[in-house]
Amino acid sequence: MENKYFRASINSIPKDQSKLRNSAIPFFVSVEFQKEGLSVPIIQDSLVRCDKCKAYLNPFVEVINPGYKWKCNLCDTVNEVSIPFQMKERKTCENSADPLANSTFNKTYFLREELLNETYEIEAPDSFNVATPDQPILCFLIDISAEAMSLNVLSSVLNCIKETLKNIDYDKRTKASLMFYSESVYILNNNHAFTIINGDVPLILTERILFTLEKEGENSFFNINFDKIGRYFEARRSNYMNYLLALKTCVQAFRSATLFSFVSTTPNFEESRVETSASLICKNSSYKDIAESLVRKNICCNLFIMTRSSVELSSIKIPSQYTGGQILHYSNYDGCDASSTSKFYCDLSDYFNRETNFGAVCRIRANEGIVLKGVYGNFYQKGSDLLSYSNYNPCHNINFTIQFYNDVKSALYIQIAMARVVKNGNKLIRVMNICIPIGNVSFYETCDAYSIAHCMCLESFYYESKKKLGGKENLENKLTEIWKEIKTNYGKVPDSLYNLPVYISSLMKSVPFRPDISTPADFRGYYMYMLSNYQSKIVDLMIYPLLLNILTENVAPLPLSLRSIDQAGLYILDTGVNIFFYIGSKCDGSTIASLFDNPNSGPFLFNPPENEFSKYVSELVVYLMEGRSIKPKFVLANGQATSVYNDIFFSYMFEDSIYQLPSAIEFRNFLENKNK
């Protein structure tokens, strides 16, 4: 495809498709559906869809001369159009059975945009079934429990929201609302008085709690006295936190909205209470109930975890998971520390600068006999191939596995169509088409090891969440099954899959899977969320981080092993979530001073002194961060002094034997011996 919006675990369909049906290798597809920065044509012509399967016109269809008919590539139905498709010159495709030949022919000779582009937008007709929201509403729901106040969450969040919204060019219809919660919920009315809710949620007049985002005016959000609010809650500290009541208040208050929930501690009041444990299973079904209420109201819940202790994420993430919300985690948060607040400011700014969509409905179609086996990510599944998002966030991928029940004739076709409302209120349908043709080479040789590891990771999360098997054990068992099949059916390990044991060994030692009882459960849950939703560039780094010695002449990726560490070196370790700098115990002092004003270990703002070396490193960091949907946190580990951050850095040496797990070499030997 001309634009790489997707990645698949298998990139060629075998002629004998029974091999694919019986294979232990999952057929997994990860789609960066709304990749930012790419130009996608918007089509204003009337909709052209298949009469039988309702697929949209696309470059892989066969147009039948003289242009009044076209054959659907998903179901082979021949459809008619009243106005023929116009051509640049009259030609006939000599190999219309070949999907790639069809695509090349259509793009060369036809004028209709749907025949020229794998991805395009359509202006949805008024009759199209897309829920049109009222004015966009941003509701900021802020934890004011004693724990949150001790972390300076209230002041830092209010200041950051205010500064962020000042710099955003938002739709003029947009309104904002402020709510605060501990054991009670406090709603700020636009007369600047509070409505306090302690039990049952009363009728709420929505217009009385909304502020405009205009810079001036009586009801302007920017005229709120945030200092006064801070003093008001400083005198009302409570050790209780009633998150569920806050969410119920939002369900009562809004017909549609986008929530920004700031949480600093595990809910501990009445029906909101969640018992803490290492388990990843939801421990309070009320959060599933409220999540379904949010879905019905088209309310999206974004979750910002700002904490210095573990939070019971497995339960409180459910409202975000069901509604398409984004989750962001700030460990050891301190509202007075610039390294904490600057990342939060960047993340919030990035959110508002994205083309977030409202009331999205997504349908995934494929050839007849091809069905979705599993779908992973933050959404609400309305049917076997139908997903809904209260908000669709472009930083989220769509991940799914498919099962072959029938053979495909020439190629596997997948079409994803998402209808949604954009910020200015327009209804658009984005259509994306994927074609994976039948090939002459063994499909094993076209496998993507990172994609397979990603899928195994998501399946292991699922099994663990259902109490069927521990995630690490599932990874090992699945890889053993795959390795046995490859040796039996192919005779040798193809180059494409040689590193798969290294990636699985790495995953087994990573935050979500490692057998370390000291790993907080919310860290595991957050990493699972990221692996289930974020783009491949971040996922690959989470599977196998990037290690570089930036003092070598030719900087190149190094194995994740202590053998790679020269104590005279200076290293960058990119884990997808964080970027670590490690200063070797024998690293030259002048080199350190040229990059760090303060070389103490810990999170820091990367703003080095100006010199040639720092310029080179800054350019390298910019390159590493290019195209990411979420910014990493910078952490310094100085090997010239004792620090817990040195231990954290070395915990990523995944090719070594750590956590009582075998090294990558030992793990490969284990697989080979088990499948002799």
XYZ file of C-alpha atoms in Angstrom:
676
model
C 0.000 0.000 0.000
C 1.174 3.524 -0.746
C 0.697 4.725 2.862
C 1.799 2.349 5.599
C -1.155 2.678 7.941
C -1.016 -0.913 9.123
C 1.229 -3.777 10.121
C 0.369 -7.468 9.810
C 1.932 -10.567 11.345
C 1.673 -12.385 7.989
C 2.212 -10.486 4.737
C 1.560 -13.112 2.074
C -1.318 -15.566 1.817
C -0.207 -19.125 0.917
C -1.802 -20.879 -2.050
C -2.587 -23.828 0.218
C -4.588 -21.889 2.789
C -5.150 -24.905 4.993
C -1.602 -24.200 6.238
C -2.781 -20.781 7.392
C -5.918 -22.112 9.044
C -3.929 -24.737 10.946
C -1.020 -22.472 11.821
C -0.180 -21.541 15.402
C 1.012 -18.149 14.134
C -1.792 -15.624 14.757
C -3.002 -13.469 11.867
C -2.785 -10.093 13.561
C -3.304 -6.618 12.108
C -2.499 -3.322 13.853
C -3.927 -0.234 12.163
C -2.837 3.352 12.749
C -6.218 4.432 11.502
C -5.923 8.180 11.764
C -2.210 8.763 11.298
C -1.615 12.464 11.743
C 0.263 14.584 9.246
C -0.855 12.628 6.178
C -3.051 14.142 3.493
C -6.268 12.179 2.961
C -8.663 13.298 0.193
C -12.205 14.297 1.180
C -14.750 13.079 -1.370
C -17.998 14.952 -1.937
C -19.469 12.595 -4.538
C -22.412 10.370 -3.677
C -21.697 7.169 -1.765
C -20.963 4.073 -3.851
C -21.320 0.844 -1.866
C -21.804 -2.840 -2.560
C -25.471 -3.836 -2.555
C -24.737 -7.089 -0.706
C -21.951 -6.545 1.861
C -22.111 -2.703 1.995
C -18.372 -2.341 1.337
C -17.253 1.010 -0.047
C -15.770 1.516 -3.493
C -11.971 1.100 -3.403
C -8.910 0.655 -5.687
C -9.057 -3.167 -5.564
C -12.482 -3.564 -7.213
C -12.816 -4.609 -10.839
C -14.572 -1.994 -12.979
C -16.399 -3.710 -15.844
C -16.426 -1.959 -19.234
C -17.891 0.419 -20.198
C -17.940 1.576 -16.538
C -21.548 1.020 -15.442
C -20.688 -2.039 -13.339
C -18.086 -2.991 -10.740
C -17.313 -6.242 -8.933
C -16.893 -6.020 -5.171
C -13.524 -7.359 -4.049
C -14.945 -8.545 -0.702
C -17.949 -10.605 -1.824
C -17.672 -10.757 -5.683
C -21.093 -9.155 -6.139
C -21.477 -7.242 -9.429
C -22.991 -3.810 -8.714
C -24.364 -1.166 -11.077
C -24.014 2.629 -11.056
C -26.236 5.094 -12.896
C -23.337 7.276 -14.046
C -20.307 5.410 -15.466
C -16.879 5.807 -13.895
C -14.887 8.248 -16.000
C -11.512 7.265 -17.452
C -8.565 9.293 -18.697
C -8.478 7.028 -21.739
C -10.329 3.865 -22.711
C -8.325 0.811 -21.614
C -8.987 -2.700 -20.307
C -7.182 -4.328 -17.399
C -5.502 -7.437 -18.799
C -5.303 -9.223 -15.443
C -8.386 -8.184 -13.485
C -8.091 -11.253 -11.251
C -4.876 -9.860 -9.758
C -5.766 -7.353 -6.993
C -2.532 -5.409 -7.306
C -2.882 -5.241 -11.107
C -6.454 -4.023 -10.616
C -5.275 -1.357 -8.205
C -2.503 -0.174 -10.530
C -4.895 -0.070 -13.478
C -7.586 1.849 -11.563
C -5.080 4.412 -10.284
C -3.635 4.879 -13.772
C -6.767 5.288 -15.846
C -9.725 6.277 -13.662
C -10.633 9.695 -12.226
C -12.831 8.709 -9.290
C -11.000 9.323 -5.983
C -12.176 6.087 -4.329
C -10.444 4.138 -7.118
C -7.212 6.090 -6.626
C -6.717 6.011 -2.839
C -6.573 3.182 -0.304
C -7.587 5.712 2.363
C -10.077 8.514 1.859
C -12.782 10.533 3.607
C -16.405 10.891 2.572
C -18.757 13.636 3.682
C -21.549 11.621 5.264
C -25.068 12.431 4.041
C -27.490 13.900 6.588
C -29.403 10.635 6.609
C -26.328 8.677 7.680
C -26.645 7.220 11.180
C -24.027 9.189 13.115
C -24.954 10.660 16.472
C -24.491 14.413 16.245
C -23.377 15.747 19.624
C -24.518 19.008 21.073
C -21.901 21.682 21.650
C -18.595 20.032 22.607
C -18.194 19.999 26.400
C -14.891 19.568 28.222
C -15.412 18.544 31.834
C -12.393 18.594 34.143
C -12.950 16.237 37.085
C -10.247 16.798 39.712
C -9.373 14.671 42.742
C -9.135 16.860 45.883
C -8.595 14.108 48.432
C -5.926 14.676 51.083
C -3.466 12.590 49.040
C -4.070 14.671 45.912
C -3.693 17.933 47.824
C -0.394 16.745 49.321
C 0.913 16.196 45.781
C -0.178 19.699 44.703
C -2.432 18.134 42.080
C -5.173 20.780 42.300
C -2.993 23.862 41.750
C -0.812 22.279 39.061
C -3.751 20.835 37.132
C -5.772 24.074 37.210
C -2.788 26.143 36.071
C -1.925 23.686 33.333
C -5.514 23.506 32.050
C -5.754 27.280 31.951
C -2.448 27.743 30.113
C -3.192 24.928 27.681
C -6.661 26.179 26.746
C -5.312 29.708 26.219
C -3.137 28.403 23.387
C -5.692 26.180 21.684
C -7.821 27.290 18.763
C -10.993 25.424 19.668
C -14.463 25.426 18.112
C -16.348 28.499 19.396
C -19.271 26.293 20.446
C -17.072 24.471 22.976
C -17.868 24.896 26.663
C -15.954 23.818 29.775
C -17.023 22.603 33.186
C -15.133 22.152 36.462
C -15.945 19.514 39.074
C -13.981 18.442 42.133
C -14.399 15.360 44.288
C -13.276 13.716 47.502
C -16.054 12.005 49.490
C -18.440 14.614 47.978
C -18.640 16.156 44.521
C -18.324 19.927 44.100
C -19.659 21.447 40.870
C -18.551 24.979 40.063
C -21.540 26.940 38.769
C -21.040 29.820 36.339
C -22.075 32.203 39.146
C -18.860 30.910 40.833
C -20.739 29.194 43.690
C -20.485 25.451 44.352
C -23.200 22.811 44.183
C -22.236 20.059 46.624
C -23.448 16.470 46.081
C -23.169 13.904 48.862
C -25.593 11.118 47.965
C -28.166 10.744 45.204
C -27.378 12.968 42.241
C -30.085 15.622 41.783
C -31.308 17.153 38.536
C -28.540 19.365 37.153
C -29.209 22.313 34.826
C -26.308 21.886 32.424
C -26.158 25.477 31.168
C -25.603 26.725 34.731
C -22.353 24.760 35.082
C -20.777 25.627 31.721
C -18.163 28.283 30.935
C -17.176 29.622 27.530
C -13.623 29.419 26.203
C -13.701 32.996 25.026
C -10.858 35.065 26.458
C -13.251 37.638 27.941
C -16.829 37.666 29.207
C -18.825 37.091 32.340
C -18.930 33.328 31.887
C -15.397 32.946 30.535
C -13.405 30.002 31.875
C -10.391 32.310 32.058
C -12.101 34.591 34.580
C -12.379 31.843 37.200
C -10.413 32.656 40.347
C -8.307 29.499 40.635
C -6.425 30.777 43.696
C -9.708 31.143 45.552
C -10.681 27.591 44.600
C -7.341 26.330 45.910
C -7.851 28.057 49.271
C -11.415 26.733 49.507
C -10.361 23.092 49.178
C -7.170 23.461 51.195
C -9.419 23.935 54.230
C -11.591 20.919 53.331
C -9.118 18.062 53.035
C -10.632 14.582 53.230
C -9.010 11.167 53.338
C -11.892 9.754 51.288
C -12.229 9.574 47.511
C -15.577 8.865 45.826
C -14.755 8.525 42.112
C -17.927 6.652 41.232
C -20.142 9.488 42.516
C -18.169 11.942 40.387
C -18.785 9.835 37.268
C -22.490 9.467 38.117
C -22.723 13.258 38.413
C -21.313 13.616 34.896
C -23.804 11.097 33.518
C -26.620 13.144 35.061
C -25.212 16.489 33.939
C -24.378 15.922 30.258
C -25.943 14.457 27.141
C -22.467 14.146 25.606
C -19.076 15.320 26.841
C -15.362 14.648 27.089
C -14.171 14.056 30.658
C -10.645 14.653 31.920
C -10.465 12.733 35.206
C -7.501 13.368 37.502
C -6.965 10.598 40.078
C -4.309 10.396 42.823
C -5.464 7.555 45.033
C -7.567 4.414 44.954
C -11.306 5.084 45.552
C -12.113 4.214 49.172
C -15.593 5.582 49.928
C -18.804 3.544 50.035
C -19.748 1.986 46.675
C -16.689 3.526 44.981
C -14.369 1.469 47.166
C -11.938 -0.848 45.392
C -9.836 -3.423 47.222
C -6.175 -3.319 46.212
C -4.382 -6.444 44.998
C -1.893 -7.560 42.362
C -4.699 -9.062 40.257
C -5.553 -7.442 36.924
C -9.255 -8.288 37.203
C -11.876 -5.584 37.838
C -12.787 -5.790 41.516
C -15.914 -3.615 41.567
C -18.575 -4.277 38.913
C -20.076 -0.825 39.526
C -17.325 0.610 37.335
C -18.536 -1.540 34.435
C -22.091 -0.328 35.056
C -21.094 3.336 35.048
C -18.936 2.743 31.966
C -21.983 1.461 30.069
C -23.950 4.516 31.204
C -21.175 6.742 29.821
C -21.293 4.850 26.519
C -25.062 5.374 26.234
C -24.613 9.111 26.860
C -21.667 9.384 24.410
C -19.415 10.611 27.232
C -15.710 9.831 26.911
C -13.559 9.491 30.027
C -9.824 10.302 29.772
C -7.867 9.267 32.852
C -4.814 11.069 34.263
C -3.216 9.144 37.140
C -1.068 11.454 39.292
C 0.258 9.516 42.211
C 3.187 8.541 44.403
C 1.652 5.221 45.467
C -0.012 2.367 43.611
C -3.572 2.965 42.355
C -6.065 0.174 41.656
C -6.117 0.738 37.898
C -7.800 -2.533 36.904
C -11.181 -1.185 38.071
C -11.014 2.578 37.542
C -9.717 2.208 33.969
C -12.968 0.548 32.808
C -14.854 3.820 32.088
C -11.926 4.956 29.927
C -11.577 1.574 28.245
C -15.256 1.387 27.226
C -15.477 4.974 25.933
C -12.260 5.206 23.876
C -10.531 7.372 26.477
C -6.815 7.940 26.794
C -4.945 6.945 29.964
C -1.816 8.745 31.157
C 0.239 7.770 34.200
C 2.513 10.120 36.170
C 4.378 8.162 38.823
C 5.925 10.028 41.767
C 3.965 13.093 40.689
C 4.793 16.404 42.343
C 2.837 19.460 41.227
C 5.730 21.680 42.316
C 8.325 19.803 40.237
C 8.912 21.023 36.674
C 9.754 17.549 35.326
C 6.252 16.378 36.365
C 4.259 19.417 35.285
C 6.065 19.963 31.972
C 5.256 16.436 30.752
C 1.643 16.840 31.856
C 1.453 20.164 30.017
C 2.878 18.574 26.836
C 0.477 15.631 27.042
C -2.564 17.858 27.558
C -1.495 20.204 24.747
C -0.983 17.246 22.420
C -4.456 15.986 23.245
C -6.123 19.264 22.336
C -4.062 19.638 19.170
C -5.217 16.257 17.835
C -8.244 15.855 15.617
C -10.289 14.017 18.265
C -13.575 12.642 16.908
C -16.966 12.357 18.581
C -19.557 9.589 18.506
C -17.461 7.314 16.297
C -18.741 3.996 14.952
C -16.308 1.636 13.232
C -17.077 -1.370 11.026
C -14.381 -3.885 9.991
C -15.222 -5.889 6.850
C -13.274 -8.659 5.099
C -13.709 -11.383 2.471
C -16.561 -13.800 3.034
C -15.511 -16.508 5.482
C -12.960 -14.267 7.193
C -14.066 -13.297 10.704
C -12.688 -11.202 13.529
C -11.353 -13.469 16.251
C -10.287 -10.833 18.780
C -10.191 -7.036 18.957
C -7.936 -5.151 21.383
C -7.937 -1.566 22.609
C -10.162 1.092 24.172
C -13.647 0.908 22.632
C -17.094 -0.603 23.230
C -17.825 -3.651 21.097
C -21.393 -3.484 19.813
C -21.151 -6.471 17.474
C -18.679 -8.994 16.113
C -17.331 -6.440 13.633
C -18.767 -3.194 15.047
C -16.925 -0.932 17.508
C -18.064 2.324 19.070
C -16.046 5.166 20.579
C -17.550 8.019 22.557
C -14.389 9.786 21.358
C -11.944 8.290 18.892
C -8.443 9.464 19.774
C -6.018 9.421 16.801
C -3.188 8.271 19.080
C -4.972 4.916 19.462
C -4.489 2.048 17.018
C -7.103 -0.545 16.074
C -5.734 -4.046 16.769
C -7.400 -7.305 15.778
C -6.829 -10.944 14.881
C -8.692 -12.749 12.122
C -9.641 -16.352 11.469
C -9.845 -17.989 8.005
C -12.868 -20.247 7.559
C -12.913 -20.022 3.746
C -10.143 -19.731 1.185
C -9.612 -16.349 -0.451
C -9.306 -16.353 -4.245
C -6.660 -13.742 -4.949
C -6.004 -11.770 -1.758
C -7.154 -11.020 1.738
C -9.087 -7.756 1.719
C -9.890 -5.798 4.857
C -11.904 -2.597 4.807
C -12.270 -0.410 7.884
C -14.862 2.374 7.814
C -15.348 4.817 10.660
C -18.193 7.340 10.769
C -17.727 10.155 13.251
C -18.216 13.848 13.967
C -15.141 16.081 13.842
C -14.512 19.151 15.998
C -16.301 21.592 13.693
C -19.468 19.465 13.733
C -19.097 17.919 10.249
C -19.920 14.247 9.753
C -17.162 12.311 7.980
C -16.578 8.666 7.098
C -12.972 7.539 6.794
C -12.474 4.411 4.693
C -9.227 2.443 4.746
C -8.496 -0.574 2.563
C -5.886 -3.272 3.168
C -4.831 -5.883 0.613
C -2.567 -8.849 1.429
C -2.167 -10.894 -1.777
C -1.540 -14.587 -2.335
C 2.199 -15.065 -2.781
C 4.574 -17.618 -4.229
C 6.966 -17.677 -1.253
C 6.313 -19.472 2.016
C 4.197 -17.329 4.300
C 6.701 -18.044 7.098
C 9.238 -15.915 5.232
C 6.865 -12.944 5.190
C 6.056 -13.010 8.908
C 6.738 -9.969 11.089
C 8.317 -11.047 14.384
C 7.472 -7.788 16.183
C 3.835 -8.063 15.105
C 3.604 -11.680 16.302
C 5.174 -10.746 19.646
C 2.702 -7.870 19.953
C -0.243 -10.195 19.327
C 1.036 -12.820 21.772
C 1.383 -10.065 24.338
C -2.245 -8.911 23.904
C -3.590 -12.471 23.978
C -1.662 -13.102 27.192
C -3.224 -10.013 28.787
C -6.631 -11.374 27.839
C -5.988 -14.829 29.299
C -4.627 -13.364 32.523
C -7.609 -11.009 32.874
C -9.911 -14.034 32.579
C -7.928 -16.008 35.203
C -7.162 -18.667 32.582
C -3.366 -18.519 32.768
C -0.585 -16.246 33.899
C 0.597 -13.925 31.130
C 4.235 -15.077 31.250
C 3.238 -18.752 31.112
C 0.951 -18.102 28.151
C 3.795 -16.376 26.251
C 6.101 -19.329 26.799
C 3.488 -21.936 25.845
C 2.433 -20.083 22.691
C 6.009 -19.592 21.501
C 6.757 -23.293 22.098
C 3.747 -24.179 19.944
C 4.845 -21.796 17.152
C 8.442 -23.048 17.258
C 7.337 -26.661 17.007
C 5.129 -25.886 14.016
C 7.905 -24.030 12.171
C 10.362 -26.889 12.686
C 7.779 -29.478 11.610
C 6.308 -27.706 8.576
C 9.212 -25.589 7.343
C 12.238 -27.490 8.599
C 14.182 -24.427 9.694
C 13.631 -21.040 11.289
C 13.264 -18.364 8.580
C 15.222 -15.128 8.938
C 11.951 -13.244 9.480
C 11.320 -15.131 12.737
C 14.862 -15.607 14.038
C 14.523 -12.838 16.661
C 11.079 -13.885 17.891
C 12.498 -15.790 20.933
C 14.557 -12.692 21.842
C 11.435 -10.511 21.762
C 9.397 -12.988 23.823
C 12.244 -13.390 26.322
C 12.344 -9.589 26.550
C 8.583 -9.361 27.082
C 8.681 -11.942 29.871
C 11.087 -9.649 31.780
C 9.228 -6.417 30.978
C 6.994 -4.495 33.379
C 3.665 -6.213 32.487
C 4.974 -9.791 32.779
C 8.069 -9.950 34.983
C 7.753 -12.087 38.148
C 8.650 -9.242 40.489
C 6.256 -8.741 43.378
C 7.597 -5.223 43.864
C 6.205 -4.101 40.469
C 3.087 -1.987 41.246
C -0.117 -3.337 39.724
C -0.972 0.061 38.223
C 2.356 0.067 36.348
C 1.438 -3.312 34.873
C -2.049 -2.089 33.964
C -0.738 1.099 32.373
C 1.831 -0.737 30.258
C -0.898 -3.141 29.155
C -3.043 -0.188 28.114
C -0.160 1.256 26.057
C 0.618 -2.059 24.370
C -3.088 -2.493 23.576
C -3.562 0.944 22.031
C -0.444 2.766 20.883
C 1.306 2.828 17.527
C 3.852 0.217 16.454
C 6.799 2.589 16.898
C 6.131 2.774 20.643
C 5.070 -0.862 20.988
C 8.296 -2.154 19.394
C 10.368 -0.175 21.914
C 8.288 -1.584 24.759
C 8.902 -5.111 23.442
C 12.648 -4.597 22.897
C 14.056 -1.206 23.997
C 16.723 0.657 22.026
C 20.189 0.934 23.642
C 22.815 3.327 22.186
C 26.291 4.360 23.294
C 26.337 7.971 22.108
C 30.105 8.334 22.600
C 31.010 5.837 19.883
C 31.915 7.027 16.400
C 29.221 4.942 14.716
C 26.165 4.922 16.958
C 24.208 1.691 16.447
C 21.699 -0.375 18.465
C 23.287 -2.625 21.086
C 22.064 -5.893 22.621
C 20.286 -5.387 25.932
C 23.046 -6.946 28.006
C 25.614 -5.910 30.597
C 28.185 -6.991 28.022
C 27.161 -3.938 25.978
C 27.915 -1.475 28.789
C 31.319 0.216 28.799
C 31.625 2.185 32.035
C 33.504 4.905 30.140
C 30.428 5.349 27.920
C 27.309 7.494 27.929
C 24.112 5.689 26.941
C 20.574 6.353 25.783
C 17.965 3.690 26.529
C 14.612 4.274 24.825
C 11.904 2.077 26.365
C 8.953 3.645 24.534
C 7.652 5.009 27.847
C 10.851 6.638 29.151
C 14.163 7.737 27.667
C 17.003 6.988 30.078
C 20.468 8.535 30.005
C 23.054 6.382 31.748
C 26.417 7.906 32.746
C 29.110 5.233 33.073
C 31.110 5.174 36.306
C 34.275 6.102 34.358
C 32.681 8.593 31.934
C 34.719 11.783 31.454
C 33.582 14.715 33.613
C 33.823 17.284 30.807
C 31.543 15.137 28.646
C 28.996 14.954 31.452
C 29.134 18.732 31.998
C 28.604 19.374 28.294
C 25.221 17.610 28.462
C 23.917 18.009 32.025
C 23.845 21.092 34.250
C 22.844 18.849 37.135
C 23.979 15.205 36.795
C 21.957 13.903 39.753
C 19.937 10.757 39.088
C 16.192 11.067 38.631
C 13.554 12.473 36.252
C 14.705 15.677 34.583
C 13.924 18.207 31.870
C 16.121 17.611 28.848
C 17.411 21.123 28.188
C 21.190 20.769 27.807
C 23.809 23.559 27.647
C 24.545 24.834 24.136
C 27.614 23.203 22.559
C 28.466 20.921 19.650
C 28.024 17.682 21.584
C 24.692 18.678 23.115
C 23.479 19.780 19.673
C 24.305 16.344 18.283
C 22.551 14.565 21.186
C 19.522 16.874 20.949
C 19.163 16.073 17.248
C 19.356 12.373 18.075
C 16.628 12.751 20.731
C 14.419 14.677 18.283
C 14.889 11.856 15.779
C 13.901 9.251 18.387
C 10.776 11.200 19.340
C 9.685 11.937 15.773
C 6.201 10.715 14.919
C 5.331 9.535 18.416
C 1.798 9.956 19.661
C 2.958 10.383 23.263
C 6.079 12.039 24.651
C 8.453 9.998 26.862
C 9.694 11.011 30.290
C 13.447 11.684 30.609
C 15.299 9.922 33.415
C 18.988 10.244 34.327
C 20.879 7.320 35.888
C 24.363 8.367 37.023
C 26.597 5.347 37.519
C 29.106 7.479 39.419
C 26.844 7.467 42.488
C 24.514 4.938 44.079
C 20.906 5.374 42.956
C 17.723 3.356 42.485
C 17.603 4.760 38.938
C 20.785 2.819 38.101
C 18.967 -0.352 39.172
C 15.989 0.581 37.012
C 18.271 1.174 34.009
C 19.959 -2.227 34.400
C 16.590 -3.943 34.853
C 16.161 -3.445 31.082
C 19.124 -5.686 30.226
C 16.621 -8.224 28.946
C 19.074 -10.485 27.123
C 20.706 -11.383 30.442
C 19.357 -13.707 33.102
C 17.283 -11.528 35.439
C 14.190 -12.069 37.629
C 15.255 -15.738 37.823
C 14.436 -16.059 34.118
C 16.891 -17.457 31.534
C 18.992 -15.273 29.285
C 17.921 -14.869 25.657
C 20.507 -17.468 24.575
C 19.384 -19.915 27.262
C 15.757 -19.378 26.280
C 16.521 -20.100 22.592
C 18.389 -23.273 23.572
C 15.429 -24.302 25.717
C 13.114 -23.960 22.701
C 15.465 -25.866 20.420
C 15.898 -28.728 22.892
C 12.159 -28.915 23.574
C 11.395 -29.283 19.857
C 14.090 -31.764 18.802
